[in-house]
Tab-separated table of C-alpha atoms in Angstrom:
chain	number	residue	atom	x	y	z
T	1	MET	CA	-23.544	17.195	12.507
T	2	THR	CA	-22.394	13.596	12.859
T	3	ARG	CA	-18.664	12.966	12.953
T	4	THR	CA	-16.852	10.166	11.093
T	5	PHE	CA	-13.980	7.919	12.147
T	6	VAL	CA	-12.438	5.864	9.303
T	7	VAL	CA	-10.169	2.926	10.089
T	8	GLY	CA	-7.996	1.969	7.126
T	9	LEU	CA	-7.110	-1.710	7.497
T	10	ASP	CA	-4.192	-2.300	5.155
T	11	GLY	CA	-4.604	-5.534	3.184
T	12	ALA	CA	-7.824	-6.557	4.962
T	13	SER	CA	-10.293	-8.872	3.223
T	14	TRP	CA	-13.351	-10.872	4.157
T	15	ARG	CA	-11.462	-13.953	2.961
T	16	LEU	CA	-9.213	-13.659	6.004
T	17	LEU	CA	-11.782	-12.374	8.505
T	18	GLU	CA	-14.905	-14.424	7.895
T	19	PRO	CA	-13.646	-17.690	9.442
T	20	TRP	CA	-12.860	-15.772	12.652
T	21	ILE	CA	-16.150	-13.863	12.519
T	22	ASP	CA	-18.115	-17.087	11.929
T	23	ALA	CA	-16.353	-18.663	14.919
T	24	GLY	CA	-17.504	-15.792	17.153
T	25	GLU	CA	-13.951	-14.568	17.762
T	26	MET	CA	-14.471	-11.031	16.381
T	27	PRO	CA	-17.753	-9.949	18.054
T	28	ASN	CA	-17.325	-6.209	17.534
T	29	LEU	CA	-16.510	-6.541	13.843
T	30	GLU	CA	-19.457	-8.890	13.483
T	31	ALA	CA	-21.841	-6.476	15.225
T	32	LEU	CA	-20.637	-3.473	13.226
T	33	ARG	CA	-21.167	-5.394	9.998
T	34	ASN	CA	-24.526	-6.907	10.966
T	35	GLU	CA	-25.977	-3.585	12.100
T	36	GLY	CA	-24.626	-1.519	9.203
T	37	THR	CA	-23.850	-1.779	5.508
T	38	TRP	CA	-20.923	-3.772	4.198
T	39	ALA	CA	-19.364	-4.979	0.965
T	40	GLY	CA	-16.300	-6.311	-0.712
T	41	THR	CA	-14.327	-3.679	-2.580
T	42	ARG	CA	-12.471	-3.602	-5.888
T	43	SER	CA	-9.073	-1.877	-5.859
T	44	CYS	CA	-7.365	-0.129	-8.742
T	45	LEU	CA	-4.656	-2.168	-10.430
T	46	PRO	CA	-2.067	-2.966	-9.305
T	47	PRO	CA	-3.628	-3.779	-5.888
T	48	VAL	CA	-0.926	-2.301	-3.695
T	49	THR	CA	-0.348	0.488	-1.123
T	50	PHE	CA	0.952	2.864	-3.819
T	51	PRO	CA	-1.422	3.794	-5.491
T	52	ASN	CA	-4.520	2.478	-3.697
T	53	TRP	CA	-4.486	4.530	-0.511
T	54	LYS	CA	-4.572	7.602	-2.732
T	55	CYS	CA	-7.231	6.036	-4.976
T	56	TYR	CA	-9.380	5.881	-1.831
T	57	SER	CA	-8.688	9.364	-0.484
T	58	ALA	CA	-8.814	11.121	-3.866
T	59	GLY	CA	-11.644	9.061	-5.347
T	60	LYS	CA	-9.623	8.836	-8.573
T	61	ASN	CA	-7.844	6.292	-10.731
T	62	PRO	CA	-4.018	6.545	-10.944
T	63	GLY	CA	-4.170	8.164	-14.380
T	64	LYS	CA	-5.455	11.327	-12.700
T	65	PHE	CA	-2.684	11.723	-10.098
T	66	GLY	CA	0.358	10.171	-11.755
T	67	VAL	CA	1.548	7.376	-9.447
T	68	PHE	CA	0.998	3.788	-10.605
T	69	TRP	CA	3.227	1.804	-8.217
T	70	PHE	CA	6.038	2.442	-5.734
T	71	GLU	CA	8.322	3.280	-8.639
T	72	ARG	CA	8.015	5.315	-11.847
T	73	VAL	CA	9.728	3.787	-14.880
T	74	ASP	CA	10.872	6.083	-17.702
T	75	LEU	CA	12.689	3.947	-20.259
T	76	GLU	CA	13.090	6.848	-22.676
T	77	ALA	CA	15.107	8.725	-20.029
T	78	GLY	CA	16.700	5.511	-18.712
T	79	GLN	CA	15.464	6.242	-15.207
T	80	ILE	CA	13.487	4.594	-12.401
T	81	ASP	CA	12.395	6.756	-9.452
T	82	VAL	CA	10.790	5.789	-6.144
T	83	MET	CA	7.534	7.669	-5.460
T	84	GLU	CA	6.658	9.595	-2.310
T	85	GLY	CA	3.774	11.699	-1.018
T	86	GLY	CA	4.542	14.881	-2.941
T	87	ASP	CA	4.465	13.003	-6.262
T	88	PHE	CA	0.685	12.491	-6.086
T	89	GLU	CA	-0.912	15.370	-7.997
T	90	THR	CA	-4.289	15.564	-6.308
T	91	ALA	CA	-6.413	16.963	-3.511
T	92	GLU	CA	-8.030	14.455	-1.146
T	93	LEU	CA	-11.285	14.093	0.735
T	94	TRP	CA	-9.887	15.890	3.823
T	95	ASP	CA	-9.009	18.909	1.658
T	96	TYR	CA	-12.651	19.159	0.620
T	97	LEU	CA	-13.873	18.713	4.194
T	98	ASN	CA	-11.502	21.511	5.289
T	99	ASP	CA	-12.716	23.694	2.427
T	100	ALA	CA	-16.252	23.229	3.753
T	101	GLY	CA	-15.163	24.406	7.222
T	102	GLN	CA	-14.819	20.961	8.816
T	103	SER	CA	-11.812	19.846	10.870
T	104	THR	CA	-9.934	16.651	10.042
T	105	GLY	CA	-7.245	14.368	11.411
T	106	VAL	CA	-5.128	12.026	9.271
T	107	LEU	CA	-2.961	9.561	11.158
T	108	ASN	CA	-0.529	7.020	9.711
T	109	MET	CA	-1.825	7.386	6.161
T	110	PRO	CA	0.603	6.035	3.528
T	111	THR	CA	1.295	8.453	0.631
T	112	MET	CA	1.280	11.475	3.016
T	113	TYR	CA	4.995	11.914	3.735
T	114	PRO	CA	6.404	14.554	3.994
T	115	PRO	CA	3.479	16.013	6.002
T	116	ARG	CA	1.474	18.939	4.707
T	117	ASN	CA	-0.762	21.380	6.525
T	118	LEU	CA	-4.448	20.616	7.067
T	119	ASP	CA	-7.065	22.000	9.438
T	120	GLY	CA	-6.235	19.384	12.038
T	121	PRO	CA	-3.420	16.991	12.922
T	122	VAL	CA	-1.443	15.073	10.285
T	123	VAL	CA	0.767	12.186	11.404
T	124	CYS	CA	2.596	10.415	8.582
T	125	GLY	CA	3.155	6.684	8.407
T	126	GLY	CA	3.199	3.654	6.178
T	127	PRO	CA	6.304	2.624	4.279
T	128	ASP	CA	7.019	6.107	2.926
T	129	ALA	CA	7.695	7.878	6.259
T	130	ALA	CA	11.212	6.464	6.464
T	131	GLU	CA	14.573	7.685	7.680
T	132	GLY	CA	16.883	4.707	7.318
T	133	GLU	CA	16.822	1.069	6.374
T	134	TYR	CA	16.691	-0.369	9.872
T	135	ARG	CA	15.823	2.608	12.077
T	136	SER	CA	12.554	4.338	12.879
T	137	ILE	CA	12.166	7.908	11.713
T	138	ASP	CA	13.264	10.430	14.349
T	139	SER	CA	11.698	13.697	13.242
T	140	GLY	CA	9.567	15.627	10.836
T	141	TYR	CA	6.544	13.339	10.554
T	142	THR	CA	3.745	15.569	11.891
T	143	SER	CA	1.883	18.736	11.052
T	144	PRO	CA	1.976	20.894	13.048
T	145	ALA	CA	5.594	20.040	13.823
T	146	HIS	CA	5.183	20.333	17.605
T	147	LEU	CA	2.621	17.511	17.602
T	148	GLU	CA	5.476	15.035	17.267
T	149	ALA	CA	6.815	15.804	20.743
T	150	GLU	CA	3.312	15.574	22.218
T	151	LEU	CA	2.717	12.137	20.679
T	152	GLU	CA	6.042	10.790	21.857
T	153	SER	CA	5.610	12.210	25.358
T	154	ARG	CA	1.994	11.095	25.874
T	155	PHE	CA	1.898	7.800	24.002
T	156	ASP	CA	5.553	6.800	23.503
T	157	TYR	CA	4.562	7.071	19.847
T	158	ARG	CA	6.533	5.319	17.096
T	159	VAL	CA	5.878	5.543	13.371
T	160	HIS	CA	7.521	2.160	12.805
T	161	PRO	CA	7.955	-0.859	15.077
T	162	ASP	CA	11.416	-1.622	16.387
T	163	PRO	CA	12.778	-4.197	15.712
T	164	LEU	CA	11.293	-4.274	12.224
T	165	LEU	CA	9.805	-7.558	11.006
T	166	SER	CA	11.674	-8.859	7.940
T	167	SER	CA	11.106	-12.628	7.961
T	168	ASN	CA	8.307	-15.081	8.686
T	169	GLU	CA	10.684	-16.814	11.102
T	170	GLU	CA	10.611	-13.765	13.404
T	171	ARG	CA	7.666	-14.402	15.734
T	172	GLY	CA	8.958	-12.857	18.956
T	173	ALA	CA	10.032	-9.271	19.565
T	174	GLU	CA	9.241	-8.209	15.979
T	175	VAL	CA	5.594	-9.271	16.266
T	176	GLU	CA	5.242	-7.759	19.731
T	177	ALA	CA	6.589	-4.461	18.397
T	178	ILE	CA	3.944	-4.393	15.639
T	179	LEU	CA	1.142	-5.115	18.110
T	180	GLU	CA	2.385	-2.307	20.345
T	181	VAL	CA	2.495	0.123	17.401
T	182	LEU	CA	-1.031	-0.803	16.280
T	183	ASP	CA	-2.354	-0.292	19.799
T	184	THR	CA	-0.551	3.039	20.205
T	185	HIS	CA	-1.779	4.346	16.849
T	186	PHE	CA	-5.375	3.531	17.803
T	187	GLU	CA	-4.992	5.236	21.183
T	188	ALA	CA	-3.417	8.357	19.694
T	189	ALA	CA	-5.991	8.668	16.908
T	190	LEU	CA	-8.976	8.285	19.232
T	191	SER	CA	-7.504	10.729	21.746
T	192	LEU	CA	-6.898	13.397	19.092
T	193	PHE	CA	-10.382	12.830	17.656
T	194	GLU	CA	-12.091	13.312	21.007
T	195	GLU	CA	-9.917	15.974	22.608
T	196	ARG	CA	-9.845	18.234	19.562
T	197	ASP	CA	-13.486	17.597	18.716
T	198	LEU	CA	-12.630	16.780	15.113
T	199	ASP	CA	-15.322	16.314	12.493
T	200	PHE	CA	-13.363	13.562	10.751
T	201	MET	CA	-10.500	11.200	11.516
T	202	HIS	CA	-8.706	8.738	9.267
T	203	LEU	CA	-6.382	6.134	10.815
T	204	THR	CA	-4.441	3.587	8.762
T	205	LEU	CA	-3.053	0.390	10.307
T	206	PHE	CA	-0.307	-0.196	7.774
T	207	TYR	CA	1.620	-2.876	9.668
T	208	LEU	CA	-1.461	-5.078	9.749
T	209	ASN	CA	-0.692	-6.062	6.166
T	210	VAL	CA	2.954	-6.694	6.992
T	211	LEU	CA	1.689	-9.425	9.324
T	212	HIS	CA	-0.571	-10.759	6.547
T	213	HIS	CA	2.376	-10.918	4.166
T	214	PHE	CA	4.578	-12.872	6.510
T	215	PHE	CA	2.012	-15.000	8.373
T	216	TRP	CA	-1.355	-14.869	6.531
T	217	ASP	CA	-3.895	-16.405	8.961
T	218	GLU	CA	-1.456	-17.696	11.573
T	219	GLU	CA	-1.324	-16.603	15.210
T	220	PRO	CA	0.547	-13.273	14.761
T	221	SER	CA	-2.105	-12.008	12.330
T	222	LYS	CA	-4.953	-13.266	14.502
T	223	ARG	CA	-3.537	-11.513	17.576
T	224	ALA	CA	-3.472	-8.243	15.637
T	225	TRP	CA	-7.072	-8.678	14.541
T	226	LEU	CA	-8.213	-9.430	18.089
T	227	LEU	CA	-6.660	-6.093	19.032
T	228	VAL	CA	-8.457	-4.385	16.127
T	229	ASP	CA	-11.758	-5.947	17.203
T	230	GLU	CA	-11.335	-4.570	20.730
T	231	TRP	CA	-10.742	-1.050	19.419
T	232	VAL	CA	-13.673	-1.314	16.998
T	233	GLY	CA	-15.861	-1.925	20.042
T	234	LYS	CA	-14.612	1.334	21.579
T	235	LEU	CA	-15.290	3.271	18.382
T	236	ALA	CA	-18.780	1.808	18.045
T	237	ALA	CA	-19.615	3.127	21.531
T	238	LEU	CA	-18.907	6.768	20.565
T	239	GLU	CA	-21.952	9.044	20.369
T	240	ASP	CA	-22.990	10.718	17.106
T	241	THR	CA	-20.158	9.067	15.217
T	242	ASN	CA	-20.079	7.168	11.944
T	243	VAL	CA	-17.561	4.322	11.934
T	244	VAL	CA	-16.202	3.286	8.542
T	245	LEU	CA	-13.829	0.352	8.061
T	246	MET	CA	-12.110	-0.073	4.704
T	247	SER	CA	-8.982	-1.500	3.103
T	248	ASP	CA	-6.748	-0.495	0.227
T	249	HIS	CA	-6.747	-4.054	-1.142
T	250	GLY	CA	-7.164	-7.620	0.049
T	251	SER	CA	-4.816	-10.548	0.437
T	252	ALA	CA	-4.661	-14.292	-0.160
T	253	PRO	CA	-2.156	-17.072	0.608
T	254	THR	CA	0.718	-17.185	-1.858
T	255	GLN	CA	0.869	-20.182	-4.188
T	256	THR	CA	3.328	-19.073	-6.856
T	257	GLU	CA	6.184	-16.610	-7.155
T	258	PHE	CA	6.494	-15.388	-10.754
T	259	TYR	CA	9.721	-13.571	-11.666
T	260	VAL	CA	8.403	-11.443	-14.478
T	261	ASN	CA	11.700	-9.926	-15.658
T	262	GLU	CA	13.314	-13.374	-15.763
T	263	TRP	CA	10.370	-14.500	-17.898
T	264	LEU	CA	10.865	-11.505	-20.190
T	265	VAL	CA	14.478	-12.566	-20.754
T	266	GLU	CA	13.497	-16.176	-21.419
T	267	ASN	CA	10.941	-15.060	-23.997
T	268	GLY	CA	13.126	-12.584	-25.874
T	269	TYR	CA	11.714	-9.307	-24.527
T	270	GLN	CA	14.709	-8.343	-22.387
T	271	THR	CA	18.509	-8.536	-22.731
T	272	ARG	CA	20.904	-8.504	-19.789
T	273	THR	CA	24.368	-7.202	-18.938
T	274	ARG	CA	26.618	-8.559	-16.170
T	275	THR	CA	26.815	-6.573	-12.900
T	276	VAL	CA	28.642	-6.798	-9.587
T	277	GLU	CA	25.429	-8.275	-8.099
T	278	ASP	CA	25.857	-11.317	-10.334
T	279	VAL	CA	29.255	-11.960	-8.780
T	280	LEU	CA	27.971	-11.516	-5.232
T	281	GLN	CA	24.978	-13.781	-5.857
T	282	SER	CA	27.198	-16.486	-7.314
T	283	VAL	CA	28.922	-16.821	-3.924
T	284	GLY	CA	25.666	-16.654	-1.935
T	285	PHE	CA	26.147	-13.084	-0.680
T	286	ASP	CA	22.773	-11.329	-0.543
T	287	ARG	CA	20.862	-8.802	1.562
T	288	GLU	CA	18.704	-11.359	3.376
T	289	THR	CA	21.738	-13.349	4.522
T	290	VAL	CA	23.599	-10.241	5.681
T	291	LEU	CA	20.556	-8.917	7.564
T	292	SER	CA	19.895	-12.259	9.251
T	293	VAL	CA	23.485	-12.505	10.487
T	294	ALA	CA	23.510	-8.836	11.580
T	295	LYS	CA	20.279	-9.253	13.550
T	296	ARG	CA	21.602	-12.310	15.376
T	297	ALA	CA	24.801	-10.448	16.220
T	298	GLY	CA	22.926	-7.299	17.273
T	299	VAL	CA	24.882	-5.047	14.917
T	300	VAL	CA	22.201	-3.928	12.437
T	301	ASP	CA	22.333	-0.263	13.438
T	302	THR	CA	26.126	-0.318	13.537
T	303	LEU	CA	26.405	-1.702	10.002
T	304	ALA	CA	23.735	0.677	8.706
T	305	ALA	CA	25.699	3.613	10.120
T	306	LEU	CA	29.198	2.484	9.115
T	307	VAL	CA	28.734	0.923	5.676
T	308	PRO	CA	28.515	3.613	2.964
T	309	GLU	CA	25.204	3.907	1.130
T	310	ARG	CA	26.766	3.121	-2.248
T	311	VAL	CA	28.145	-0.138	-0.866
T	312	GLN	CA	24.839	-1.128	0.766
T	313	GLN	CA	23.077	-0.646	-2.570
T	314	LEU	CA	25.410	-3.142	-4.256
T	315	VAL	CA	24.287	-5.993	-1.996
T	316	PRO	CA	21.546	-7.754	-4.010
T	317	GLN	CA	18.319	-9.280	-2.805
T	318	ALA	CA	18.239	-13.079	-3.018
T	319	ASP	CA	15.780	-12.773	-5.899
T	320	GLY	CA	17.775	-10.141	-7.802
T	321	VAL	CA	18.260	-6.401	-8.112
T	322	LYS	CA	15.477	-3.824	-7.996
T	323	ARG	CA	14.640	-0.210	-8.909
T	324	GLN	CA	17.398	1.829	-10.636
T	325	ARG	CA	19.768	-1.127	-10.392
T	326	LYS	CA	17.414	-2.993	-12.720
T	327	LEU	CA	18.393	-0.701	-15.577
T	328	GLU	CA	22.080	-1.258	-14.852
T	329	ALA	CA	21.503	-5.003	-15.269
T	330	ILE	CA	19.668	-4.539	-18.597
T	331	ASP	CA	21.014	-3.829	-22.084
T	332	LEU	CA	18.313	-1.240	-22.644
T	333	PRO	CA	18.853	-0.627	-26.408
T	334	GLN	CA	18.256	-4.365	-26.930
T	335	THR	CA	15.346	-4.587	-24.477
T	336	LYS	CA	11.670	-4.304	-25.405
T	337	ALA	CA	10.063	-4.479	-21.947
T	338	VAL	CA	10.843	-3.904	-18.252
T	339	ALA	CA	8.473	-4.795	-15.410
T	340	SER	CA	7.737	-3.513	-11.940
T	341	GLY	CA	6.368	-5.861	-9.282
T	342	GLN	CA	2.713	-6.858	-8.927
T	343	GLY	CA	1.559	-5.893	-12.383
T	344	PRO	CA	2.961	-2.932	-14.390
T	345	ILE	CA	5.077	-3.520	-17.528
T	346	TYR	CA	6.731	-0.717	-19.515
T	347	LEU	CA	7.728	-0.884	-23.182
T	348	ASN	CA	10.787	0.605	-24.879
T	349	SER	CA	9.612	3.212	-27.405
T	350	ASP	CA	12.685	2.528	-29.575
T	351	PHE	CA	10.782	-0.536	-30.792
T	352	ASP	CA	7.450	-0.602	-32.597
T	353	THR	CA	5.417	-0.831	-29.406
T	354	ASP	CA	2.028	-1.776	-30.863
T	355	PRO	CA	3.045	-5.188	-32.242
T	356	VAL	CA	5.343	-5.755	-29.248
T	357	ARG	CA	2.463	-5.125	-26.871
T	358	GLU	CA	0.044	-7.285	-28.825
T	359	GLN	CA	2.451	-10.232	-28.813
T	360	LEU	CA	3.505	-9.735	-25.191
T	361	ILE	CA	-0.103	-9.695	-23.990
T	362	ALA	CA	-0.799	-12.878	-25.937
T	363	ASP	CA	2.287	-14.561	-24.456
T	364	LEU	CA	1.473	-13.500	-20.891
T	365	GLU	CA	-2.049	-14.880	-21.218
T	366	THR	CA	-0.589	-18.358	-21.742
T	367	VAL	CA	1.554	-18.414	-18.559
T	368	GLU	CA	0.341	-21.102	-16.166
T	369	ASP	CA	1.219	-23.115	-13.098
T	370	GLU	CA	-0.381	-26.262	-11.686
T	371	HIS	CA	-3.349	-24.164	-10.514
T	372	GLY	CA	-4.082	-22.640	-13.934
T	373	PRO	CA	-3.359	-19.280	-15.635
T	374	LEU	CA	-1.285	-16.900	-13.504
T	375	PHE	CA	-3.288	-13.870	-14.603
T	376	THR	CA	-7.030	-13.345	-14.546
T	377	ALA	CA	-6.529	-10.665	-17.220
T	378	VAL	CA	-3.753	-8.821	-19.061
T	379	HIS	CA	-4.699	-5.203	-19.794
T	380	GLN	CA	-3.500	-2.361	-21.959
T	381	GLY	CA	-2.719	0.549	-19.662
T	382	GLU	CA	-5.094	2.981	-21.348
T	383	ASP	CA	-7.965	0.527	-20.868
T	384	LEU	CA	-7.469	0.736	-17.080
T	385	TYR	CA	-6.526	4.370	-16.592
T	386	SER	CA	-7.906	7.729	-17.653
T	387	GLY	CA	-6.584	11.222	-17.072
T	388	SER	CA	-3.679	13.484	-17.891
T	389	PHE	CA	-1.004	11.091	-16.582
T	390	VAL	CA	-1.907	7.982	-18.601
T	391	GLU	CA	1.106	8.415	-20.886
T	392	ASP	CA	3.397	8.211	-17.831
T	393	GLY	CA	1.908	4.872	-16.842
T	394	PRO	CA	2.628	1.292	-17.884
T	395	GLU	CA	1.642	0.059	-21.330
T	396	ILE	CA	0.607	-3.331	-19.906
T	397	VAL	CA	-0.802	-4.296	-16.506
T	398	VAL	CA	-1.308	-7.904	-15.438
T	399	ASN	CA	-4.022	-8.774	-12.933
T	400	GLN	CA	-2.321	-11.461	-10.896
T	401	ARG	CA	-4.477	-14.380	-9.824
T	402	PRO	CA	-5.125	-14.519	-6.063
T	403	GLY	CA	-2.148	-16.439	-4.696
T	404	VAL	CA	0.316	-15.230	-7.356
T	405	HIS	CA	3.095	-12.810	-6.441
T	406	VAL	CA	4.643	-11.060	-9.443
T	407	ASN	CA	8.243	-10.415	-8.396
T	408	ASP	CA	10.332	-7.964	-10.453
T	409	GLY	CA	13.780	-9.099	-9.281
T	410	ILE	CA	16.470	-9.245	-11.979
T	411	GLY	CA	19.170	-11.895	-11.825
T	412	GLY	CA	17.635	-14.443	-9.480
T	413	GLY	CA	17.516	-17.013	-12.278
T	414	GLU	CA	14.177	-18.700	-11.546
T	415	ILE	CA	10.999	-17.891	-13.455
T	416	GLN	CA	8.501	-19.646	-11.172
T	417	SER	CA	8.798	-21.010	-7.657
T	418	GLY	CA	6.699	-21.688	-4.606
T	419	PRO	CA	6.165	-18.998	-1.955
T	420	ASP	CA	9.396	-17.172	-1.205
T	421	ARG	CA	9.406	-14.367	1.358
T	422	TRP	CA	5.669	-13.704	1.618
T	423	ALA	CA	3.068	-16.143	2.914
T	424	ALA	CA	0.309	-13.955	1.426
T	425	GLU	CA	0.083	-11.637	-1.560
T	426	ASN	CA	-2.201	-8.707	-2.352
T	427	THR	CA	-5.477	-9.123	-4.227
T	428	PRO	CA	-7.851	-6.480	-5.666
T	429	HIS	CA	-10.641	-7.544	-3.294
T	430	GLY	CA	-10.747	-5.549	-0.061
T	431	MET	CA	-13.470	-4.715	2.451
T	432	PHE	CA	-15.859	-1.915	3.445
T	433	VAL	CA	-18.204	-1.420	6.433
T	434	ALA	CA	-20.231	1.710	7.258
T	435	ASN	CA	-22.207	2.025	10.470
T	436	GLY	CA	-23.594	5.053	12.285
T	437	PRO	CA	-26.229	7.772	12.316
T	438	ASP	CA	-25.733	8.729	8.639
T	439	PHE	CA	-25.801	5.192	7.236
T	440	GLU	CA	-28.672	2.833	6.520
T	441	SER	CA	-28.472	-0.765	7.684
T	442	HIS	CA	-28.547	-2.396	4.254
T	443	GLY	CA	-26.545	-5.497	5.096
T	444	GLU	CA	-24.343	-6.821	2.309
T	445	LEU	CA	-24.045	-4.901	-0.971
T	446	ASP	CA	-22.637	-6.067	-4.259
T	447	ARG	CA	-18.932	-5.351	-4.602
T	448	ILE	CA	-18.148	-1.623	-4.705
T	449	SER	CA	-15.178	0.309	-6.064
T	450	ILE	CA	-12.582	1.756	-3.715
T	451	LEU	CA	-13.209	4.995	-5.620
T	452	ASP	CA	-16.759	5.209	-4.201
T	453	ILE	CA	-15.699	5.636	-0.570
T	454	ALA	CA	-14.482	9.263	-0.654
T	455	PRO	CA	-17.531	10.707	-2.443
T	456	THR	CA	-19.816	8.764	-0.098
T	457	ILE	CA	-18.063	10.182	2.998
T	458	LEU	CA	-18.192	13.683	1.530
T	459	ALA	CA	-21.930	13.298	0.892
T	460	ALA	CA	-22.464	12.064	4.468
T	461	HIS	CA	-20.816	15.304	5.618
T	462	GLY	CA	-22.989	17.433	3.324
T	463	THR	CA	-19.987	18.368	1.176
T	464	ASP	CA	-20.180	18.806	-2.610
T	465	ILE	CA	-18.394	16.204	-4.751
T	466	PRO	CA	-15.415	17.288	-6.919
T	467	SER	CA	-16.124	16.858	-10.610
T	468	ASP	CA	-12.836	14.989	-11.207
T	469	MET	CA	-13.631	12.147	-8.791
T	470	ASP	CA	-14.285	8.848	-10.570
T	471	GLY	CA	-16.279	7.259	-7.753
T	472	ASP	CA	-20.005	7.495	-7.082
T	473	VAL	CA	-21.961	8.262	-3.918
T	474	LEU	CA	-23.242	4.901	-2.682
T	475	ASP	CA	-26.960	4.549	-2.004
T	476	VAL	CA	-26.382	3.901	1.693
T	477	LEU	CA	-27.175	7.230	3.365
T	478	ARG	CA	-30.217	7.701	5.601
T	479	GLU	CA	-31.007	11.145	4.256
T	480	ASP	CA	-30.581	12.982	0.980
T	481	HIS	CA	-27.839	15.469	1.798
T	482	ASP	CA	-28.527	17.420	-1.399
T	483	VAL	CA	-24.890	17.633	-2.492
T	484	THR	CA	-23.900	18.766	-5.956
T	485	SER	CA	-20.770	18.795	-8.106
T	486	ARG	CA	-17.988	21.316	-7.452
T	487	GLU	CA	-14.733	22.410	-9.069
T	488	PRO	CA	-11.659	20.453	-7.902
T	489	ILE	CA	-9.132	21.960	-5.529
T	490	THR	CA	-5.635	22.508	-6.945
T	491	LEU	CA	-2.889	21.958	-4.399
T	492	ALA	CA	-0.181	24.408	-5.385
T	493	ASP	CA	1.986	23.836	-2.303
T	494	ARG	CA	3.193	20.260	-2.421
T	495	SER	CA	5.545	19.089	0.334
T	496	GLY	CA	9.261	18.813	-0.274
T	497	SER	CA	11.214	15.646	-0.963
T	498	THR	CA	12.252	13.227	1.734
T	499	GLY	CA	14.879	11.635	-0.487
T	500	GLN	CA	14.167	8.595	-2.622
T	501	ASP	CA	16.876	6.411	-1.103
T	502	THR	CA	15.321	6.522	2.374
T	503	VAL	CA	11.899	5.551	1.036
T	504	GLU	CA	13.386	2.777	-1.096
T	505	LYS	CA	15.200	1.277	1.871
T	506	ARG	CA	12.037	1.047	3.965
T	507	LEU	CA	10.218	-0.607	1.065
T	508	GLN	CA	13.065	-3.080	0.589
T	509	GLN	CA	13.166	-3.934	4.260
T	510	LEU	CA	9.430	-4.702	4.267
T	511	GLY	CA	9.600	-6.711	1.047
T	512	TYR	CA	7.664	-4.255	-1.153
T	513	MET	CA	10.745	-3.631	-3.274
T	514	GLU	CA	12.595	-6.744	-2.260
């Protein structure tokens, strides 16, 4: 049976890659695409790491596994929680491969921390495998547990680069650390795949998109993609191996920063209270300034260790407070709507939500900048999602125009500005390439859904497709593998909690929950 190696390229899009491919600078990517089948992909909304890596691996929309963004907003309970791996209520494609007697490896996959047991190695990564705000995780990121020591001994393995990139002015050691991590993750994944004779391997390059966010198509991003192209050439040379490249979403250069909660205040949907962050911001004391000074002085780790957590959490971002602190800055009984970043908006059930939603959608559809409407569409949540968790999701989801970053900071004051921290923002348009013994060479297909990738891989491995998957098997396989529908797997043993504060800090540091 043919094996499969999937490379998950976080934030990758043909929009970024095609100029380099056309210039002949990415020959291995070009050859893999030209000799195989490729397409643009459509992500689930919002187009972000949480939930889209799980949309890929589960083949489901977020309404079927219960995570819609990095945070879960429950206005009725007055609570906002940061999501982690154990909060996703679903089996994934590797569970079905294992159930069919096939061995799998999953390396650096976001949404997988804490690690759980599979028939094969699991190495957690992405923004959720976090220990502290400025320090790489030290333990507990592999299954089996002893694999961690092997990775660190053989490859000098790191989950996160050190120092961590936090500004587009940092083009030295921070960029070099990311390139080293990407290279090491490739080496470790390929070594485990070959040495353990695995049937399937998934590798995610999460920090690739961190470079996109801070630099878009500038030299740091290009250097990373030259490294990816070199490794793609090595994968393409493997015998009896399918190579699949895919991304969770795409990216595009940022044109406009839209502060959605500030807009909600301006338009009468949200009422504020005064917090300690307001006082700190009024004197120019914010997290970005503190971190910049601490990095220059070389005391980041010292401050992180000495300053109590509760004090660190009071230092606001330059663009306002986030997560649970948002609710402390809001007069919730007088507030109709609260937004997360990049799309989701939640309504207060104490108000008559139907007319509120109707008016809010109409108002959002009129928001513009000099380039036109900020949103290509404004959706009701139940029109996007299906499944048992729809009621936990947002009532409204905006589809931000490519180049628009919807920022959920509270208290920054501005409603619209030019690019702030990120040079590029996520879009719903990612990429897909399939090449190898099981795949036809069809060239370019019409855009596919990210939900189609898992059932297609399962079919290539002769594995029946779970009946709760939303995606379809793409017509790209050389042979009819005669797969049928099967009952879904229920994962009773979900991994324990890593602690929401540690996950939140890593997301803040990277700009995902700024």
